Short mmCIF file of N, CA and C in Angstrom, two decimals:
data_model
loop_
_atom_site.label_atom_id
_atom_site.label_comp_id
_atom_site.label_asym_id
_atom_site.label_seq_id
_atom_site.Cartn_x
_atom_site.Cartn_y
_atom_site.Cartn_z
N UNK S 127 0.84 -1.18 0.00
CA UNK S 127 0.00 0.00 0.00
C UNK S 127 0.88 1.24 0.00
N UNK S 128 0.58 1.98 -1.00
CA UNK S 128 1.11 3.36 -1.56
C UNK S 128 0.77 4.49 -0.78
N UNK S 129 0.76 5.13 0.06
CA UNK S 129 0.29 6.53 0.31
C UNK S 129 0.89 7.62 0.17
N UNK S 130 0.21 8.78 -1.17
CA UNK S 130 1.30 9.81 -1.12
C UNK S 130 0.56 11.19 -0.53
N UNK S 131 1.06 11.77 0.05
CA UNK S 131 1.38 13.29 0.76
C UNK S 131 2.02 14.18 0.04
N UNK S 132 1.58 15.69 0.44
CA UNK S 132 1.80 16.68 -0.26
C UNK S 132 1.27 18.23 0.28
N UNK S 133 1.83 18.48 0.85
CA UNK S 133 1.47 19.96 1.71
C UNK S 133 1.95 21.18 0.93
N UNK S 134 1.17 22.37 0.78
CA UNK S 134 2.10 23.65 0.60
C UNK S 134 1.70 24.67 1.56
N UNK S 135 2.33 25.62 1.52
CA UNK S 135 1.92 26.93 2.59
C UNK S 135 2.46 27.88 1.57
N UNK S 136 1.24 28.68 1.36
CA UNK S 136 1.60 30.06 0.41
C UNK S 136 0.99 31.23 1.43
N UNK S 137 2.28 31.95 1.52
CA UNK S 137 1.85 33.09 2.69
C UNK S 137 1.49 34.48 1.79
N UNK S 138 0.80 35.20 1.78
CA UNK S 138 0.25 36.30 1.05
C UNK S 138 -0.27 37.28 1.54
N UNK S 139 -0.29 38.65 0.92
CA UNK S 139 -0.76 39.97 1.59
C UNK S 139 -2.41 40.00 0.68
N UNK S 140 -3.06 39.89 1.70
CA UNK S 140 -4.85 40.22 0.97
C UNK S 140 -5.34 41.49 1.01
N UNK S 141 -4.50 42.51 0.75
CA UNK S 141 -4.27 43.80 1.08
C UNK S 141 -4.80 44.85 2.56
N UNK S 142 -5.45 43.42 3.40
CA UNK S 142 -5.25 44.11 4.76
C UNK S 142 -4.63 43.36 5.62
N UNK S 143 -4.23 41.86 4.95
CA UNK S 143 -3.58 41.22 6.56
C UNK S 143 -2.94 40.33 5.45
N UNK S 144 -2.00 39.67 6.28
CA UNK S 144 -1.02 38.46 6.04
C UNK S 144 -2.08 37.31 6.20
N UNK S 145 -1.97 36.20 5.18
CA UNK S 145 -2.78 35.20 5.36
C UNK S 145 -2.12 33.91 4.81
N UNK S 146 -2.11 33.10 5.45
CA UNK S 146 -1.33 31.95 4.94
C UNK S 146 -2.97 31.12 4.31
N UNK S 147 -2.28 30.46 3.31
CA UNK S 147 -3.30 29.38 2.65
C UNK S 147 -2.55 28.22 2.58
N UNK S 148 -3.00 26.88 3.20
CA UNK S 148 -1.98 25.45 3.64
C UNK S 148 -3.28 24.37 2.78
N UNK S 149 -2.66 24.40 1.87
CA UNK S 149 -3.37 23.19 0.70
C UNK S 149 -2.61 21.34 1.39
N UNK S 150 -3.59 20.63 1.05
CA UNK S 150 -3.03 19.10 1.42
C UNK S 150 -3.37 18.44 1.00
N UNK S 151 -2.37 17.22 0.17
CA UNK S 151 -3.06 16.37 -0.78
C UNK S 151 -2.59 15.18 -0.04
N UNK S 152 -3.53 14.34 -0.20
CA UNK S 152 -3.23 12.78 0.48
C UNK S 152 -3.94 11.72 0.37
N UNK S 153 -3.46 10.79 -0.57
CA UNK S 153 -4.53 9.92 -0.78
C UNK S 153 -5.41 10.03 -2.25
N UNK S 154 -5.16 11.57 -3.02
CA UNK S 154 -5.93 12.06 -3.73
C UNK S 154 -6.97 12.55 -3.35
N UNK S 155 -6.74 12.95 -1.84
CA UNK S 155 -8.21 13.65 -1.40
C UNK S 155 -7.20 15.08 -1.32
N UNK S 156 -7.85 16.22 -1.67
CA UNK S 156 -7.66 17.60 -1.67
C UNK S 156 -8.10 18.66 -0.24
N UNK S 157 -7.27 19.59 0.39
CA UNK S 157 -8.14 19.59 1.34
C UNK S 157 -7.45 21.16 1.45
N UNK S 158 -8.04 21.98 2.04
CA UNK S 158 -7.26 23.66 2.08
C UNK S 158 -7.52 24.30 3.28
N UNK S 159 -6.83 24.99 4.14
CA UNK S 159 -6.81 25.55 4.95
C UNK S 159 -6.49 27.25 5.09
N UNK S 160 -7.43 27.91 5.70
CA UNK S 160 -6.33 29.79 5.57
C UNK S 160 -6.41 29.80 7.11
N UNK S 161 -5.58 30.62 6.75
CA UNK S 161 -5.01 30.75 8.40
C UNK S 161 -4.33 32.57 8.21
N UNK S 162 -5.09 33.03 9.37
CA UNK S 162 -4.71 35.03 9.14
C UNK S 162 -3.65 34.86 10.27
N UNK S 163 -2.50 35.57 9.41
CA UNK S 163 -1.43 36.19 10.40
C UNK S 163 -1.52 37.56 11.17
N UNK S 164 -2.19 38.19 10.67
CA UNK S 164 -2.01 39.45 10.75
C UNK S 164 -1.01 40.24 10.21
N UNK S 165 -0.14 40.35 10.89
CA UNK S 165 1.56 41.11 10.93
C UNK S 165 2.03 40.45 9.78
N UNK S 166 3.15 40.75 8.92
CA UNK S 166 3.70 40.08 8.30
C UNK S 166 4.64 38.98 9.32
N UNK S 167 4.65 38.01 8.87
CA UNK S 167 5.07 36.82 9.90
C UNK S 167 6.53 36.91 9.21
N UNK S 168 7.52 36.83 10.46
CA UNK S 168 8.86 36.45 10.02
C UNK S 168 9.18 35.10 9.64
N UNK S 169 10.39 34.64 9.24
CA UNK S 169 10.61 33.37 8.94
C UNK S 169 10.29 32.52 9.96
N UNK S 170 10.81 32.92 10.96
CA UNK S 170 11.12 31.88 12.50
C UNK S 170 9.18 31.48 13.01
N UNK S 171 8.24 32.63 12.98
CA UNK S 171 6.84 32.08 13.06
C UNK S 171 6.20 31.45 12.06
N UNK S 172 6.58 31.60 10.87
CA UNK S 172 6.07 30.37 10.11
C UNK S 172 6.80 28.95 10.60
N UNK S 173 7.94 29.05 10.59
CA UNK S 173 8.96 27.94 10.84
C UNK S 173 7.84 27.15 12.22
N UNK S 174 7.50 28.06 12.99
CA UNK S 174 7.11 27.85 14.62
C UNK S 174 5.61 27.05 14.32
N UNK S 175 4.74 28.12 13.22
CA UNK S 175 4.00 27.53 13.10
C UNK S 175 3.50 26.27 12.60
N UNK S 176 4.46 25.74 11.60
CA UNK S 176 4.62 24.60 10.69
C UNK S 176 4.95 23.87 11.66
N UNK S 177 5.62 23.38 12.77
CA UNK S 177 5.87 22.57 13.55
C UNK S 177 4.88 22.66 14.68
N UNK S 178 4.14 23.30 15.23
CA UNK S 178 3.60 23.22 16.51
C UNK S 178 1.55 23.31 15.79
N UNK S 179 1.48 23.79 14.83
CA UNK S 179 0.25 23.99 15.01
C UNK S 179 0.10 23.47 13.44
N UNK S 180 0.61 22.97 12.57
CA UNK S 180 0.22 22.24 11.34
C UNK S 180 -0.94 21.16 11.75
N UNK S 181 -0.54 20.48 12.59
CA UNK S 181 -1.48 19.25 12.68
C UNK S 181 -3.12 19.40 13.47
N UNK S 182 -2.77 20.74 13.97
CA UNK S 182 -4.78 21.08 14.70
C UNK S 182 -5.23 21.51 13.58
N UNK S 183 -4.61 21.64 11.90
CA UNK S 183 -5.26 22.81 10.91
C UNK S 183 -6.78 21.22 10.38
N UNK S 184 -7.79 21.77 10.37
CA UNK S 184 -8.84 20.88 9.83
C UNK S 184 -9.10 21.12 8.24
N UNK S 185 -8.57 20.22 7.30
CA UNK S 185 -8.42 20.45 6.06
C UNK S 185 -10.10 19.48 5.44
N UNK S 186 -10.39 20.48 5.28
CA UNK S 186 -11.87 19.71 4.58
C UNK S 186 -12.13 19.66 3.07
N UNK S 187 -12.80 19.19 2.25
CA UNK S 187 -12.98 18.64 0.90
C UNK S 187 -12.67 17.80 0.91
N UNK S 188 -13.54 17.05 0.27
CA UNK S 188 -12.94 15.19 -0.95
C UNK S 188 -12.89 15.13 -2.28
N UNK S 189 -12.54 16.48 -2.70
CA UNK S 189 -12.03 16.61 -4.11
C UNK S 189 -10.88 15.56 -4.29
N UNK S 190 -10.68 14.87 -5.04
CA UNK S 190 -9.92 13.93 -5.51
C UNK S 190 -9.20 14.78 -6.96
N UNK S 191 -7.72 14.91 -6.29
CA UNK S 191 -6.75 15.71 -6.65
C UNK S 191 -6.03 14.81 -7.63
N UNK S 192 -4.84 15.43 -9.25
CA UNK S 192 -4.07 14.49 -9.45
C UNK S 192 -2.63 14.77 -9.08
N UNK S 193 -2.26 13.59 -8.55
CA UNK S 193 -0.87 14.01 -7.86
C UNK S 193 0.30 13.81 -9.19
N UNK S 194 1.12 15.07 -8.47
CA UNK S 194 1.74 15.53 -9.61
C UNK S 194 3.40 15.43 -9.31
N UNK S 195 4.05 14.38 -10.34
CA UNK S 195 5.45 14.26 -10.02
C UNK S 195 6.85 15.13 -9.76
N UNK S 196 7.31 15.41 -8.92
CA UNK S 196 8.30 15.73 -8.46
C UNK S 196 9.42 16.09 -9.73
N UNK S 197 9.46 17.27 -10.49
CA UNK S 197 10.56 17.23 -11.72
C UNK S 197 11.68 17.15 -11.57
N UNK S 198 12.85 16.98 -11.63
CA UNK S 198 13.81 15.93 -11.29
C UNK S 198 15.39 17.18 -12.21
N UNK S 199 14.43 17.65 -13.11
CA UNK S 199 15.25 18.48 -13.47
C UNK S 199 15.37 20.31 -12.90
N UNK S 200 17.07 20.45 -12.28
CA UNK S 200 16.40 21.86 -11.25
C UNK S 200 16.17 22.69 -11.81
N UNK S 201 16.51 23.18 -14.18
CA UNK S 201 16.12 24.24 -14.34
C UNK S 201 14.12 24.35 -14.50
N UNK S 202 14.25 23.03 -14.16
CA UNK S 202 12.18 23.17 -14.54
C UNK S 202 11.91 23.36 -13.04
N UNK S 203 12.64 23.09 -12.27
CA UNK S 203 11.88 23.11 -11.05
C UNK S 203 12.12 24.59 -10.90
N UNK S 204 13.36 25.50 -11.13
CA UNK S 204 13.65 26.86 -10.82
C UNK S 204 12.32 27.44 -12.18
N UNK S 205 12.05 27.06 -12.86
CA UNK S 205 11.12 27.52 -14.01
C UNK S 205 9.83 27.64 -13.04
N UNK S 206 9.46 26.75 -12.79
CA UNK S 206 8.07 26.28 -12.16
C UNK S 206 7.87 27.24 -10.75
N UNK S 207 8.89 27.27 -10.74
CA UNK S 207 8.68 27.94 -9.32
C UNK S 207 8.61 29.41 -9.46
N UNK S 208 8.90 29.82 -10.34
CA UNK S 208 8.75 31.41 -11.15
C UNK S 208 7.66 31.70 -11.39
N UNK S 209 7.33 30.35 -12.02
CA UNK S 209 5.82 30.67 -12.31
C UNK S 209 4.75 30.44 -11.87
N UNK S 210 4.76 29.89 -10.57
CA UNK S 210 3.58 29.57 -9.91
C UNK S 210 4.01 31.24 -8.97
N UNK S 211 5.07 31.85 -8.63
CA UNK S 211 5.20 32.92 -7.73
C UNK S 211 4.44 34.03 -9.40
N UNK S 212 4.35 33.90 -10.05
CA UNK S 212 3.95 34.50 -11.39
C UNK S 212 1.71 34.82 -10.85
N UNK S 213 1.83 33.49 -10.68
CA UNK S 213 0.18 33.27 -10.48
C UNK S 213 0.03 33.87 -9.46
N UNK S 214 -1.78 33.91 -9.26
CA UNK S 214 -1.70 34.28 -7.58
C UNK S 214 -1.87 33.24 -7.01
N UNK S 215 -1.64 33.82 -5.41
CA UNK S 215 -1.88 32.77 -4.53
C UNK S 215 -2.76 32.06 -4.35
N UNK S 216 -4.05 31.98 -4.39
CA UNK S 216 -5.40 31.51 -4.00
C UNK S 216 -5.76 31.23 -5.02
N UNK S 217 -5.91 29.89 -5.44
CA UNK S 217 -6.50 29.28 -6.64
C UNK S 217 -7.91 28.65 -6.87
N UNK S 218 -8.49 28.71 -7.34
CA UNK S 218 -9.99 28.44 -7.47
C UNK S 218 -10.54 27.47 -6.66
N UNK S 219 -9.64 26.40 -6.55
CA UNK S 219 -9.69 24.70 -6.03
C UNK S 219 -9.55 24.94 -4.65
N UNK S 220 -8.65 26.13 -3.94
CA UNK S 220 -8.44 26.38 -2.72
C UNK S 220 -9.81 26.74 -2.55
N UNK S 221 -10.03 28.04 -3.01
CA UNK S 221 -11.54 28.96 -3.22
C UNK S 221 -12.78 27.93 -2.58
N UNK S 222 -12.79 27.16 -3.33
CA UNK S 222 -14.05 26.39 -3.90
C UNK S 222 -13.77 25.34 -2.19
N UNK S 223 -12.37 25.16 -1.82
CA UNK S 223 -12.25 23.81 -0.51
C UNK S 223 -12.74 24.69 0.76
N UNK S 224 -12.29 26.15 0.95
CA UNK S 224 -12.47 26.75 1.33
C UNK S 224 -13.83 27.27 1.99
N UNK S 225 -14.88 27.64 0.56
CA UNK S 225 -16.03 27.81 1.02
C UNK S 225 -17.07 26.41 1.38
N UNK S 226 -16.13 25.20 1.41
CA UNK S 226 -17.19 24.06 1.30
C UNK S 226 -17.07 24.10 2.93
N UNK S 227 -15.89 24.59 3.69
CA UNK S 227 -15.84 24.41 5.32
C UNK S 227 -16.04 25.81 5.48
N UNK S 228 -16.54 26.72 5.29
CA UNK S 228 -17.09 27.70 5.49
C UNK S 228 -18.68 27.19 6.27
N UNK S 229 -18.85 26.64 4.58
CA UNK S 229 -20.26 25.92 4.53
C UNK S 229 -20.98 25.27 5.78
N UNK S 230 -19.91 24.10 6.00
CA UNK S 230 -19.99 22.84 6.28
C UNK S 230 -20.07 23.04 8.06
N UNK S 231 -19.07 24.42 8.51
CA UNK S 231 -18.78 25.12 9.88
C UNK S 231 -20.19 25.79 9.92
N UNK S 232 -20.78 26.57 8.84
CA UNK S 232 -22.48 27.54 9.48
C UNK S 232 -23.66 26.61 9.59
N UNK S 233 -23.43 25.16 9.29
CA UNK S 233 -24.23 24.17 8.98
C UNK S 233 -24.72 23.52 10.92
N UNK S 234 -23.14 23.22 11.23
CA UNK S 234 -22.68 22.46 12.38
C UNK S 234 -23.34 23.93 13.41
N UNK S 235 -22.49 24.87 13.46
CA UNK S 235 -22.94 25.80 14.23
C UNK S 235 -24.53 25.94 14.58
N UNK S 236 -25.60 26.35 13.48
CA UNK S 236 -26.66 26.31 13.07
C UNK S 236 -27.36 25.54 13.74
N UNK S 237 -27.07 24.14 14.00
CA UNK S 237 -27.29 22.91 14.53
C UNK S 237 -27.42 22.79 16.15
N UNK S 238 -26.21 23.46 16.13
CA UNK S 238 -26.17 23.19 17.86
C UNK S 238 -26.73 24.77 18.36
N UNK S 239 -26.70 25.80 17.93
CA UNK S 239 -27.62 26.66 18.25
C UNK S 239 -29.07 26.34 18.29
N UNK S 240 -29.51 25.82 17.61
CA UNK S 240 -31.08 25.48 17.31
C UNK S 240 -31.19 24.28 19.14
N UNK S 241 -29.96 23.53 18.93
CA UNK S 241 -30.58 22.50 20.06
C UNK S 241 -30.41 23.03 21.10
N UNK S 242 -29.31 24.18 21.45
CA UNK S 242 -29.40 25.20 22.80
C UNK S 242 -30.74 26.02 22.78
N UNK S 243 -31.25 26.10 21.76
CA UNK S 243 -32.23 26.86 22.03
C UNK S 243 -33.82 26.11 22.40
N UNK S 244 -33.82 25.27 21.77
CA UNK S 244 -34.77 23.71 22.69
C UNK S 244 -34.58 23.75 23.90
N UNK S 245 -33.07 23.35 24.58
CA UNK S 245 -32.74 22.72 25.79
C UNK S 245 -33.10 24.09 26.56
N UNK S 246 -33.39 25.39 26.03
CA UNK S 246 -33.22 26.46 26.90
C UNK S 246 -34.87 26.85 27.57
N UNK S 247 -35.60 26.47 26.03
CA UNK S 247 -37.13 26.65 26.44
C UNK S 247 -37.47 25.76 27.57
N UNK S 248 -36.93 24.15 27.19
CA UNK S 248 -37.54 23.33 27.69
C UNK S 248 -37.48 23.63 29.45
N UNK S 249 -36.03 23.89 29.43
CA UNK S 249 -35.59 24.45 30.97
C UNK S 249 -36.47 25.26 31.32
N UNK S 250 -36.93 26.16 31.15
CA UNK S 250 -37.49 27.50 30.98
C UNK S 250 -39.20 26.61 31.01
N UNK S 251 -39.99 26.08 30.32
CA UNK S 251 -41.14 25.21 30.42
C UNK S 251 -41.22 24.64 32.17
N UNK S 252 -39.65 23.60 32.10
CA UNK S 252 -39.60 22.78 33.58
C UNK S 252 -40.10 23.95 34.48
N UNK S 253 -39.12 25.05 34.69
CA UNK S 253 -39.08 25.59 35.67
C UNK S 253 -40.53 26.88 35.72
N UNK S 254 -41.51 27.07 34.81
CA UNK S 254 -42.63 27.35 34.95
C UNK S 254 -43.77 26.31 35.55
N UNK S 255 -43.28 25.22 35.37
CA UNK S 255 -44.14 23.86 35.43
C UNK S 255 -44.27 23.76 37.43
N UNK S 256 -43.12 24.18 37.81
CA UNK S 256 -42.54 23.66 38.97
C UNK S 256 -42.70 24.65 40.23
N UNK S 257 -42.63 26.49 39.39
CA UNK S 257 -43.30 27.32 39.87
C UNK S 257 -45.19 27.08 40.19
N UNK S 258 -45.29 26.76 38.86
CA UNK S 258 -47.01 26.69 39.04
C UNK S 258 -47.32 25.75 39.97
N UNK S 259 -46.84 24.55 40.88
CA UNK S 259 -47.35 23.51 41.29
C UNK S 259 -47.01 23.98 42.88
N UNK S 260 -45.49 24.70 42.81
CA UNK S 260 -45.23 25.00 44.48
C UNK S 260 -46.74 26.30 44.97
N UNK S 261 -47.12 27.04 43.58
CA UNK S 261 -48.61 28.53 44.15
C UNK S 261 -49.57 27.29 44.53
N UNK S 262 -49.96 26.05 43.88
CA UNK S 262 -50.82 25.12 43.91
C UNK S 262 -50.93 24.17 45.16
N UNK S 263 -49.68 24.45 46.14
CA UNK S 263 -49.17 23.21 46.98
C UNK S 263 -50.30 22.84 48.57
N UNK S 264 -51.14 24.06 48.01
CA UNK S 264 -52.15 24.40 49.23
C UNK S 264 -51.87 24.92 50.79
N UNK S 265 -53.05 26.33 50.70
CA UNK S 265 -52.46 27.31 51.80
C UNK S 265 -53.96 27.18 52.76
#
C-alpha cells in the first residue's frame, strides 16, 4: 500500500492582513486551509507555526486531486517555481475547498444553536411547570 502526501503553505498579503493558505493532498483527497497572520510573519513564526500547530489545521474537501510528479530536473523546477510565484496565490480549487468548510462550519454551528435553544425553552417550560405547582401546593 502506496500513500502519497503533499502539503504547501503560500503566505500572502490580501491587502489588509497576512494570510497563509496550507493546501493538502493525500490519498488524492484535496483539502485547504487559511489561516490570518495578521503582521507580516517572520521566517522563524512560520517555521514555529509549521511545527507546533500544522497538525490542529482541519483540512476539509474530498475533491480527488491528481498528484503531480516531483521534476527531477532543477532548471524546470527553478522555471516552475517562477511561475507559480507569477500566479496568484489563491487558486480556485483552494476557493471552492475553502467555502465548502465555510459551509460545512455555518451548517454544524446552526445545529447546535437550534438544540441550545430547545434545551433552553424546555428548561425554561420545567421551571414554569414547577413554579405553578409550588402557588398550587395548598395554603
Amino acid at each position: 500500500m502506496r500513500i502519497s502526501v503533499s502539503s504547501t503553505l503560500t503566505v500572502y498579503h490580501d491587502g489588509q492582513f497576512w494570510v497563509g493558505l496550507a493546501e493538502h493532498v493525500e490519498d488524492g483527497r484535496y483539502g485547504a486551509a487559511r489561516i490570518v497572520f495578521g503582521a507580516e510573519p517572520s521566517d522563524e513564526e512560520i517555521l514555529r507555526f509549521v511545527t507546533s500547530k500544522w497538525a490542529e489545521l482541519a483540512f476539509f474537501g474530498d475533491d480527488p486531486a491528481e498528484a503531480s510528479k516531483p521534476a527531477r530536473n532543477p532548471k524546470r523546477r527553478a522555471r516552475e517555481a517562477s511561475k507559480a510565484l507569477r500566479q496568484p496565490a489563491m487558486g480556485t480549487k483552494a476557493q471552492q475547498a475553502l467555502a465548502n468548510q465555510r459551509e460545512t462550519m455555518k451548517r454544524e454551528s446552526a445545529h447546535v444553536r437550534s438544540q441550545r435553544r430547545a434545551e433552553e425553552a424546555e428548561a425554561r417550560f420545567e421551571q414554569r411547570k414547577l413554579k405553578r405547582k409550588q402557588k398550587h401546593r395548598g395554603h
